[in-house]
Amino acid sequence: MIYGLPGQTMAHWQDSVEQVLSLCPEHLSCYGLKLEEGTPFWRQQDTLSFPDEDAQADAYLWLCQRMEQSGFVHYEISNFGKPGRESRHNLKYWNLEDYLGLGPAAHSDLRGVRFGYARDLEGYIRVDCPLSERKKISPPERLEEYVMLGLRLGRGIDPQGYRQYGGDNWAAVETEFQALQAHGLVELTAGHWHCTPQGFLVSNALIGAVLERVSYTEKT
């Protein structure tokens, strides 16, 4: 589902959500509309009436509350699932698990190397398809990915996971979380720091603030 559409009011959005809930779904992905430069909507933004940022925020916060009331787990910024029905496909990426992509244009993250095949079907069939990219992920980069992706998840991050990826200054990171907690942007649950719905609204800035505290030490 998408909120922030031209002419969409809160009443329209709420009615759309209620109609979807009446179908008894097990999973919902809900995204705020973003105008990308060069798209038809972007070219018409002066002639169409789009909800402003505050209206989009209100729509998102209402959605989070309504999904919780309906028994959904808010397990990622834009994703809600009934218990046990979270997307296993996406969670592999967000949990930094290895995955192997097969076929032209497929991408993989395997044994610390991220790579992708070129968009070349004939070459792939001939077993002669070059890689379009290949990058070995350094330990400090992986630590930053753990923090960034973990804070996109409803579960959040914890000191054990942070240290597992080489983080050496959890106290400084936790100090940042405590400052953010004072503004209602994060919470501590079962040892994990995670974003509140209000925190998810400003997740880019929030994650950036935490990343400034991150420090990696090479394991011996």
Coordinates of C-alpha atoms in Angstrom, one line a residue:
M1 CA 0.0 0.0 0.0
I2 CA 1.1 3.6 -0.6
Y3 CA 0.2 6.7 1.4
G4 CA 0.9 10.3 0.3
L5 CA -0.9 9.9 -3.1
P6 CA -2.3 13.0 -4.9
G7 CA -5.6 14.0 -3.2
Q8 CA -5.4 11.4 -0.5
T9 CA -6.8 12.5 2.8
M10 CA -6.4 10.8 6.1
A11 CA -10.0 9.5 5.8
H12 CA -9.2 8.0 2.3
W13 CA -6.1 6.3 3.7
Q14 CA -7.8 4.9 6.8
D15 CA -10.7 3.6 4.6
S16 CA -8.1 1.9 2.3
V17 CA -6.4 0.2 5.2
E18 CA -9.7 -1.0 6.7
Q19 CA -10.7 -2.5 3.4
V20 CA -7.5 -4.3 3.1
L21 CA -7.7 -5.6 6.7
S22 CA -11.2 -6.9 5.9
L23 CA -9.5 -9.3 3.5
C24 CA -7.5 -10.8 6.5
P25 CA -4.0 -10.5 5.0
E26 CA -1.0 -12.0 6.8
H27 CA 1.5 -9.4 5.7
L28 CA 1.4 -5.7 4.6
S29 CA 4.1 -3.5 3.0
C30 CA 3.2 0.2 3.3
Y31 CA 5.3 2.9 1.8
G32 CA 5.1 6.7 1.7
L33 CA 5.1 8.1 -1.9
K34 CA 8.4 9.6 -2.8
L35 CA 8.6 11.8 -5.9
E36 CA 11.6 10.8 -8.0
E37 CA 13.0 13.4 -10.4
G38 CA 11.9 12.9 -14.0
T39 CA 8.8 10.8 -13.3
P40 CA 5.3 11.9 -14.4
F41 CA 4.3 12.6 -10.8
W42 CA 7.4 14.7 -10.3
R43 CA 6.6 16.8 -13.4
Q44 CA 3.0 17.3 -12.2
Q45 CA 3.8 18.2 -8.6
D46 CA 2.8 21.8 -9.1
T47 CA -0.6 20.9 -10.6
L48 CA -1.5 17.9 -8.3
S49 CA -2.3 18.2 -4.6
F50 CA 0.0 16.0 -2.6
P51 CA -0.2 15.5 1.2
D52 CA 2.7 17.3 2.9
E53 CA 5.3 15.7 5.1
D54 CA 3.3 16.2 8.3
A55 CA 0.2 14.6 6.7
Q56 CA 2.4 11.6 5.6
A57 CA 3.8 11.3 9.1
D58 CA 0.3 11.3 10.6
A59 CA -0.8 8.6 8.1
Y60 CA 2.2 6.5 9.0
L61 CA 1.8 6.8 12.8
W62 CA -1.9 6.0 12.5
L63 CA -1.0 2.9 10.4
C64 CA 1.5 1.7 13.0
Q65 CA -1.1 1.9 15.8
R66 CA -3.8 0.3 13.6
M67 CA -1.5 -2.6 12.7
E68 CA -0.6 -3.3 16.3
Q69 CA -4.3 -3.3 17.2
S70 CA -4.9 -5.9 14.4
G71 CA -2.2 -8.2 15.7
F72 CA 0.5 -7.4 13.3
V73 CA 4.2 -7.3 14.2
H74 CA 5.9 -4.1 13.0
Y75 CA 9.1 -5.9 12.1
E76 CA 10.7 -3.4 9.7
I77 CA 10.1 0.3 8.9
S78 CA 7.5 -0.3 6.2
N79 CA 6.6 -4.0 6.8
F80 CA 4.0 -5.6 9.1
G81 CA 3.3 -9.3 9.4
K82 CA 1.2 -11.6 11.6
P83 CA 3.5 -13.5 14.0
G84 CA 5.5 -16.0 12.0
R85 CA 4.6 -14.5 8.6
E86 CA 7.5 -12.0 8.3
S87 CA 9.2 -12.0 4.9
R88 CA 12.0 -14.6 5.1
H89 CA 13.4 -13.4 1.8
N90 CA 13.9 -9.8 3.0
L91 CA 15.0 -10.8 6.4
K92 CA 18.0 -12.6 4.9
Y93 CA 19.3 -9.2 3.6
W94 CA 18.4 -7.3 6.8
N95 CA 20.0 -9.9 9.0
L96 CA 23.2 -10.0 7.0
E97 CA 22.8 -13.7 6.1
D98 CA 24.6 -15.1 3.0
Y99 CA 22.5 -15.3 -0.2
L100 CA 23.3 -16.5 -3.7
G101 CA 21.6 -15.0 -6.7
L102 CA 21.4 -17.0 -10.0
G103 CA 20.8 -15.6 -13.4
P104 CA 21.7 -12.5 -15.4
A105 CA 21.5 -9.3 -13.3
A106 CA 21.3 -11.4 -10.1
H107 CA 23.2 -10.2 -7.0
S108 CA 24.8 -12.1 -4.1
D109 CA 26.4 -11.6 -0.8
L110 CA 28.4 -14.7 0.0
R111 CA 31.4 -15.3 2.3
G112 CA 32.1 -11.6 2.8
V113 CA 31.9 -10.7 -0.9
R114 CA 29.1 -8.8 -2.6
F115 CA 28.9 -9.4 -6.4
G116 CA 26.4 -9.2 -9.3
Y117 CA 26.2 -10.6 -12.8
A118 CA 25.8 -8.4 -15.9
R119 CA 22.5 -8.1 -17.6
D120 CA 23.5 -10.5 -20.3
L121 CA 21.2 -13.5 -20.9
E122 CA 23.1 -15.0 -23.8
G123 CA 26.4 -14.7 -22.0
Y124 CA 24.9 -16.3 -18.9
I125 CA 23.6 -19.2 -21.0
R126 CA 27.1 -19.6 -22.5
V127 CA 28.6 -19.6 -19.0
D128 CA 30.4 -16.5 -20.1
C129 CA 28.6 -13.8 -18.2
P130 CA 31.0 -11.2 -16.6
L131 CA 30.4 -9.8 -13.2
S132 CA 29.0 -6.3 -13.2
E133 CA 30.4 -5.6 -9.8
R134 CA 32.4 -7.3 -7.1
K135 CA 33.3 -5.9 -3.7
K136 CA 34.9 -7.5 -0.6
I137 CA 33.1 -6.1 2.4
S138 CA 35.6 -5.0 5.0
P139 CA 34.9 -5.7 8.7
P140 CA 34.2 -2.0 9.6
E141 CA 31.8 -1.8 6.6
R142 CA 30.0 -4.9 7.9
L143 CA 29.7 -3.4 11.4
E144 CA 28.1 -0.3 9.9
E145 CA 25.7 -2.5 7.9
Y146 CA 24.8 -4.3 11.1
V147 CA 23.9 -1.0 12.8
M148 CA 22.1 0.5 9.8
L149 CA 20.1 -2.6 8.8
G150 CA 19.4 -3.5 12.4
L151 CA 17.9 -0.1 13.2
R152 CA 15.5 -0.6 10.2
L153 CA 14.2 -3.6 12.0
G154 CA 11.6 -3.6 14.8
R155 CA 14.0 -5.8 16.9
G156 CA 16.9 -3.3 16.7
I157 CA 20.5 -4.0 17.8
D158 CA 22.1 -5.2 21.0
P159 CA 25.6 -5.2 22.5
Q160 CA 26.3 -8.8 21.8
G161 CA 25.6 -8.4 18.1
Y162 CA 27.5 -5.1 18.0
R163 CA 30.6 -6.8 19.5
Q164 CA 30.2 -9.8 17.3
Y165 CA 30.9 -7.6 14.3
G166 CA 33.9 -6.0 15.9
G167 CA 32.3 -3.0 17.6
D168 CA 34.5 -1.9 20.5
N169 CA 32.7 1.1 22.2
W170 CA 29.2 0.0 23.0
A171 CA 29.0 2.5 25.9
A172 CA 29.4 5.4 23.5
V173 CA 26.7 4.0 21.2
E174 CA 24.4 3.4 24.2
T175 CA 24.9 7.0 25.3
E176 CA 23.6 8.1 21.9
F177 CA 20.6 5.8 22.2
Q178 CA 19.8 7.2 25.7
A179 CA 19.9 10.8 24.2
L180 CA 17.5 9.6 21.4
Q181 CA 15.3 7.9 24.0
A182 CA 14.7 11.2 25.8
H183 CA 13.1 12.4 22.6
G184 CA 10.9 9.3 22.2
L185 CA 12.8 8.1 19.1
V186 CA 14.1 4.8 20.4
E187 CA 13.3 2.3 23.1
L188 CA 15.1 -0.5 25.0
T189 CA 13.3 -3.8 24.9
A190 CA 14.8 -7.1 26.1
G191 CA 18.3 -5.7 25.8
H192 CA 17.8 -4.4 22.2
W193 CA 17.7 -0.7 21.2
H194 CA 15.1 -0.2 18.5
C195 CA 13.3 2.7 16.8
T196 CA 9.8 3.8 17.9
P197 CA 7.4 4.6 15.1
Q198 CA 8.4 8.3 15.6
G199 CA 12.0 7.2 15.2
F200 CA 11.3 5.4 12.0
L201 CA 10.0 8.6 10.6
V202 CA 13.5 10.2 10.9
S203 CA 15.4 6.9 10.6
N204 CA 18.1 8.3 8.2
A205 CA 19.1 11.1 10.6
L206 CA 18.8 8.8 13.6
I207 CA 21.0 6.0 12.0
G208 CA 23.5 8.7 10.9
A209 CA 23.8 9.9 14.5
V210 CA 24.4 6.4 15.8
L211 CA 26.9 5.6 13.1
E212 CA 29.0 8.6 14.1
R213 CA 29.6 6.8 17.4
V214 CA 30.5 3.4 15.9
S215 CA 34.1 2.3 16.3
Y216 CA 35.6 -1.0 15.0
T217 CA 38.6 -2.8 16.4
E218 CA 40.3 -5.6 14.5
K219 CA 39.9 -8.9 16.2
T220 CA 43.0 -10.9 17.1

